[in-house]
Short mmCIF file of C-alpha atoms in Angstrom, two decimals:
data_model
loop_
_atom_site.label_atom_id
_atom_site.label_comp_id
_atom_site.label_asym_id
_atom_site.label_seq_id
_atom_site.Cartn_x
_atom_site.Cartn_y
_atom_site.Cartn_z
CA MET A 1 75.44 229.64 76.35
CA SER A 2 78.30 228.27 74.34
CA GLY A 3 78.10 228.08 70.61
CA ASP A 4 79.64 224.60 70.50
CA PRO A 5 77.35 221.88 69.12
CA PRO A 6 76.18 219.24 71.59
CA ARG A 7 78.34 216.16 71.76
CA ILE A 8 77.03 212.65 71.66
CA GLN A 9 78.73 210.57 74.28
CA GLY A 10 79.79 207.06 73.26
CA VAL A 11 77.88 204.21 74.82
CA GLU A 12 79.50 200.84 75.28
CA VAL A 13 77.26 197.89 74.61
CA HIS A 14 78.23 194.57 76.16
CA THR A 15 76.72 191.44 74.66
CA PRO A 16 77.20 187.99 76.17
CA THR A 17 79.11 185.55 74.06
CA LEU A 18 79.10 181.81 74.14
CA PRO A 19 82.34 179.87 74.23
CA VAL A 20 83.36 178.64 70.83
CA GLU A 21 85.28 175.43 70.32
CA ALA A 22 87.64 174.79 67.47
CA GLY A 23 85.59 174.31 64.33
CA GLY A 24 82.43 175.23 66.20
CA SER A 25 79.97 178.09 66.63
CA GLY A 26 78.47 180.03 69.49
CA ALA A 27 74.95 179.14 68.33
CA LEU A 28 74.77 176.13 70.62
CA ARG A 29 77.21 175.76 73.47
CA GLY A 30 79.87 173.19 72.69
CA VAL A 31 78.12 171.76 69.63
CA PRO A 32 80.34 171.95 66.53
CA HIS A 33 79.03 173.06 63.14
CA ARG A 34 79.68 169.62 61.67
CA SER A 35 77.45 167.95 64.26
CA LEU A 36 74.55 170.30 63.58
CA ALA A 37 75.05 170.10 59.83
CA SER A 38 75.12 166.31 59.79
CA ALA A 39 71.97 166.08 61.89
CA GLY A 40 70.21 168.62 59.67
CA VAL A 41 71.16 166.80 56.49
CA VAL A 42 69.87 163.52 57.88
CA VAL A 43 66.55 164.97 59.06
CA LEU A 44 66.01 166.62 55.67
CA GLY A 45 66.96 163.40 53.89
CA LEU A 46 64.53 161.33 55.95
CA ALA A 47 61.72 163.74 55.16
CA ILE A 48 62.46 163.69 51.44
CA VAL A 49 62.87 159.93 51.20
CA ARG A 50 59.75 159.26 53.25
CA ASP A 51 57.80 161.51 50.90
CA LEU A 52 58.76 159.26 47.99
CA VAL A 53 56.19 156.70 49.16
CA GLY A 54 53.40 158.76 47.67
CA TRP A 55 54.67 158.97 44.11
CA VAL A 56 57.44 156.43 43.54
CA PRO A 57 56.65 154.26 40.49
CA ARG A 58 56.18 150.53 40.92
CA SER A 59 58.82 148.61 39.01
CA ALA A 60 61.88 146.48 39.58
CA THR A 61 63.98 149.36 38.27
CA ALA A 62 62.45 151.73 40.81
CA VAL A 63 63.48 149.41 43.65
CA GLY A 64 67.06 149.58 42.45
CA VAL A 65 66.88 153.34 42.11
CA VAL A 66 65.72 153.90 45.70
CA ALA A 67 68.09 151.32 47.18
CA GLY A 68 71.22 153.42 46.63
CA PRO A 69 69.97 156.65 48.23
CA ALA A 70 68.46 154.62 51.08
CA ALA A 71 71.82 153.04 51.84
CA LEU A 72 73.53 156.44 51.70
CA LEU A 73 70.93 157.86 54.04
CA GLY A 74 71.49 154.92 56.38
CA TYR A 75 75.20 155.67 56.46
CA LEU A 76 74.54 159.34 57.26
CA VAL A 77 72.15 158.41 60.07
CA GLY A 78 74.72 156.10 61.58
CA ALA A 79 77.44 158.74 61.24
CA ILE A 80 75.60 161.34 63.33
CA PRO A 81 77.79 162.14 66.40
CA TYR A 82 75.10 161.27 68.94
CA ARG A 83 77.43 161.42 71.90
CA SER A 84 78.66 164.89 70.97
CA LEU A 85 75.15 166.20 70.39
CA LEU A 86 73.63 164.72 73.53
CA GLY A 87 76.54 164.47 75.94
CA ARG A 88 77.70 168.06 75.69
CA ARG A 89 74.24 169.53 75.99
CA ARG A 90 73.47 167.29 78.97
CA ARG A 91 76.93 167.90 80.47
CA SER A 92 77.23 164.17 81.05
CA ASP A 93 79.59 161.42 79.93
CA ASP A 94 76.90 158.75 80.26
CA PRO A 95 76.94 156.84 76.92
CA ALA A 96 73.45 155.37 77.36
CA PRO A 97 71.42 158.26 75.82
CA ALA A 98 73.68 158.31 72.75
CA ALA A 99 73.42 154.53 72.36
CA ILE A 100 69.62 154.63 72.62
CA ALA A 101 69.43 157.49 70.11
CA ALA A 102 71.70 155.65 67.66
CA GLY A 103 69.63 152.48 67.92
CA LEU A 104 66.29 154.22 67.47
CA ALA A 105 67.56 156.35 64.58
CA THR A 106 68.85 153.23 62.84
CA LEU A 107 65.49 151.50 63.19
CA LEU A 108 63.79 154.64 61.88
CA VAL A 109 65.90 154.88 58.73
CA ALA A 110 65.55 151.13 58.09
CA THR A 111 61.78 151.45 58.43
CA VAL A 112 61.73 154.39 56.02
CA ALA A 113 63.77 152.34 53.53
CA TRP A 114 61.33 149.42 53.99
CA ASP A 115 58.32 151.66 53.27
CA VAL A 116 59.81 153.34 50.23
CA ALA A 117 61.11 150.09 48.70
CA GLU A 118 57.81 148.35 49.38
CA ALA A 119 55.99 151.16 47.59
CA ALA A 120 58.31 150.71 44.61
CA THR A 121 58.03 146.91 44.48
CA PRO A 122 55.54 145.82 41.77
CA GLY A 123 54.22 142.89 43.79
CA ALA A 124 54.90 140.45 46.59
CA GLN A 125 56.38 137.96 44.14
CA TYR A 126 59.41 140.18 43.57
CA SER A 127 62.17 138.94 45.86
CA SER A 128 65.72 139.99 46.48
CA ALA A 129 68.40 138.80 44.06
CA VAL A 130 70.21 137.11 46.96
CA GLY A 131 68.81 133.60 47.16
CA ALA A 132 66.31 134.28 44.39
CA PHE A 133 66.09 130.58 43.58
CA SER A 134 65.60 129.59 47.21
CA ASN A 135 62.29 129.20 48.98
CA GLN A 136 63.81 131.36 51.76
CA ALA A 137 64.33 134.48 49.65
CA VAL A 138 63.09 137.70 51.23
CA GLY A 139 61.10 140.47 49.58
CA ALA A 140 63.00 143.18 47.75
CA TRP A 141 61.83 145.79 50.27
CA VAL A 142 63.11 143.68 53.17
CA SER A 143 66.50 143.48 51.49
CA VAL A 144 66.65 147.25 51.07
CA ALA A 145 65.79 147.75 54.75
CA LEU A 146 68.45 145.27 55.90
CA TRP A 147 71.25 146.81 53.89
CA THR A 148 70.20 150.34 54.80
CA GLY A 149 70.56 149.28 58.42
CA ALA A 150 73.94 147.71 57.70
CA ALA A 151 75.05 151.03 56.18
CA ALA A 152 74.04 152.75 59.43
CA VAL A 153 76.29 150.35 61.36
CA VAL A 154 79.19 151.24 59.05
CA GLY A 155 78.41 154.94 59.47
CA HIS A 156 78.51 154.57 63.24
CA LEU A 157 81.85 152.79 63.05
CA ALA A 158 83.46 155.04 60.43
CA PRO A 159 81.81 158.48 60.06
CA VAL A 160 83.28 160.46 57.20
CA TRP A 161 83.34 163.76 59.11
CA ARG A 162 85.39 162.25 61.93
CA GLY A 163 88.11 160.85 59.76
CA PHE A 164 86.39 157.44 59.72
CA ARG A 165 86.98 157.00 63.46
CA GLY A 166 83.68 156.78 65.27
CA GLY A 167 81.78 154.62 67.72
CA ASP A 168 81.72 150.86 68.22
CA GLY A 169 78.65 150.15 66.06
CA VAL A 170 77.02 148.11 68.83
CA ALA A 171 73.89 150.21 69.38
CA PRO A 172 72.64 150.15 65.76
CA ALA A 173 73.65 146.50 65.30
CA VAL A 174 71.81 145.40 68.46
CA ALA A 175 68.67 147.34 67.49
CA LEU A 176 68.63 145.86 63.99
CA THR A 177 69.32 142.28 65.10
CA PHE A 178 66.64 142.43 67.79
CA ALA A 179 64.08 143.77 65.30
CA TYR A 180 64.90 141.60 62.28
CA SER A 181 66.38 138.43 63.76
CA PRO A 182 65.33 137.96 67.39
CA VAL A 183 66.46 134.33 67.55
CA VAL A 184 69.98 135.24 66.43
CA PHE A 185 69.89 138.15 68.86
CA ALA A 186 69.15 135.75 71.73
CA VAL A 187 72.05 133.49 70.69
CA ALA A 188 74.44 136.43 70.43
CA ALA A 189 73.30 137.85 73.78
CA GLY A 190 73.85 134.51 75.49
CA ALA A 191 77.32 134.14 73.98
CA PHE A 192 78.17 137.72 74.95
CA LEU A 193 77.13 137.22 78.57
CA ALA A 194 79.02 133.94 78.83
CA ALA A 195 82.20 135.35 77.29
CA THR A 196 82.04 138.52 79.40
CA ALA A 197 81.56 136.50 82.57
CA ALA A 198 84.54 134.31 81.67
CA THR A 199 86.93 137.13 80.72
CA GLY A 200 85.60 140.09 82.68
CA ARG A 201 86.00 142.22 79.54
CA PRO A 202 82.87 143.25 77.62
CA ARG A 203 84.85 144.14 74.53
CA LEU A 204 86.19 140.61 74.26
CA GLY A 205 82.68 139.37 74.98
CA LEU A 206 81.47 141.35 71.97
CA LEU A 207 84.14 139.90 69.70
CA ALA A 208 83.50 136.39 70.98
CA CYS A 209 79.72 136.48 70.41
CA LEU A 210 79.95 137.34 66.70
CA PRO A 211 81.09 133.95 65.29
CA PRO A 212 78.38 131.97 67.16
CA ALA A 213 75.72 134.39 65.89
CA VAL A 214 76.75 133.97 62.25
CA THR A 215 77.16 130.21 62.66
CA PHE A 216 73.69 129.89 64.14
CA ALA A 217 72.21 131.99 61.33
CA TYR A 218 73.76 129.65 58.79
CA ALA A 219 72.51 126.57 60.66
CA ALA A 220 69.02 128.10 60.90
CA TRP A 221 69.09 128.66 57.15
CA ILE A 222 70.07 125.07 56.43
CA ALA A 223 67.57 123.66 58.93
CA ASP A 224 64.85 126.13 57.85
CA LEU A 225 64.11 127.10 61.45
CA PRO A 226 61.18 129.45 62.16
CA SER A 227 62.29 133.05 62.52
CA GLY A 228 59.69 134.30 64.98
CA TRP A 229 58.64 137.83 64.11
CA GLY A 230 61.84 138.57 62.19
CA VAL A 231 63.18 138.07 58.69
CA THR A 232 63.10 134.56 57.24
CA HIS A 233 66.22 132.55 57.99
CA GLY A 234 67.92 132.12 54.66
CA PRO A 235 70.85 133.14 52.47
CA GLU A 236 70.31 136.89 52.63
CA LEU A 237 69.90 137.10 56.38
CA THR A 238 73.01 134.95 56.85
CA LEU A 239 75.00 137.13 54.45
CA TRP A 240 73.74 140.29 56.12
CA LEU A 241 74.68 139.03 59.59
CA ALA A 242 78.12 138.01 58.33
CA VAL A 243 78.73 141.48 56.90
CA VAL A 244 77.51 143.27 60.04
CA ALA A 245 79.52 140.94 62.28
CA GLY A 246 82.61 141.48 60.14
CA ALA A 247 82.23 145.25 60.38
CA LEU A 248 81.81 145.06 64.16
CA PHE A 249 84.80 142.77 64.53
CA ALA A 250 87.03 144.99 62.39
CA GLY A 251 85.92 148.15 64.16
CA ASN A 252 86.34 146.76 67.69
CA TRP A 253 89.42 144.57 67.34
CA ARG A 254 91.78 147.47 67.97
CA ARG A 255 89.81 148.30 71.12
CA ARG A 256 89.84 144.80 72.58
CA ASP A 257 92.08 145.85 75.48
CA GLU A 258 89.78 148.64 76.59
CA GLY A 259 87.97 148.46 79.91
CA ALA A 260 84.33 147.95 80.65
CA SER A 261 83.12 151.15 79.04
CA THR A 262 82.32 151.22 75.34
CA ARG A 263 82.21 154.27 73.14
CA ALA A 264 78.70 155.05 71.99
CA GLY A 265 79.73 157.47 69.24
#
């Protein structure tokens, strides 16, 4: 026998690696860190804000305090890159799942804002400052929900982590208008279909349906038309629709020459 000590032979260990994109991680295939981080921040924010319902104090000041974080949360929800998160994992370019997710998430964050602001409102007699002297003023909690939803539309159009270049804002705007102003939604849908049929370009149809929607909202306010299940026709709803329509118009004007497909974000 030799006096040499036994040698330990090296063993090579091969571990599979996932492809990593620029700015991304191998944790989830093709999903960048920023996408996962933004989704995580929003989910945590929704949980925290929703928990406020149990202990938020009832006062006019409390409504103002919760309104700001609710609007910020709405923006973050709208800014989630739904198409990146869903499309890459599904290996599909179909924009429908991302559009549906954006619409449902917008309704969720608006509902959370409604619940929290309603819990903070001292009583039903407290209305929004917009149109406070009108008999068509909405409750303070309704106002917070509307503007939280509007912030989600802006987030969808101009997400901060994509250099303020995002989707078209249509999915969250459609979901909000259908939920809060179904009559205006019907008018806008009719104008969109007519304009699209006339031009053959859905993007121009979108731009063309915005002025009739805002005009009808103003006329419904003046005529005091019933709102169905939605928000009362009045100054705040008209202002809200004008702001959302303006954001959609500004965000989609540069894309007016695009084809039939729209970017879902």
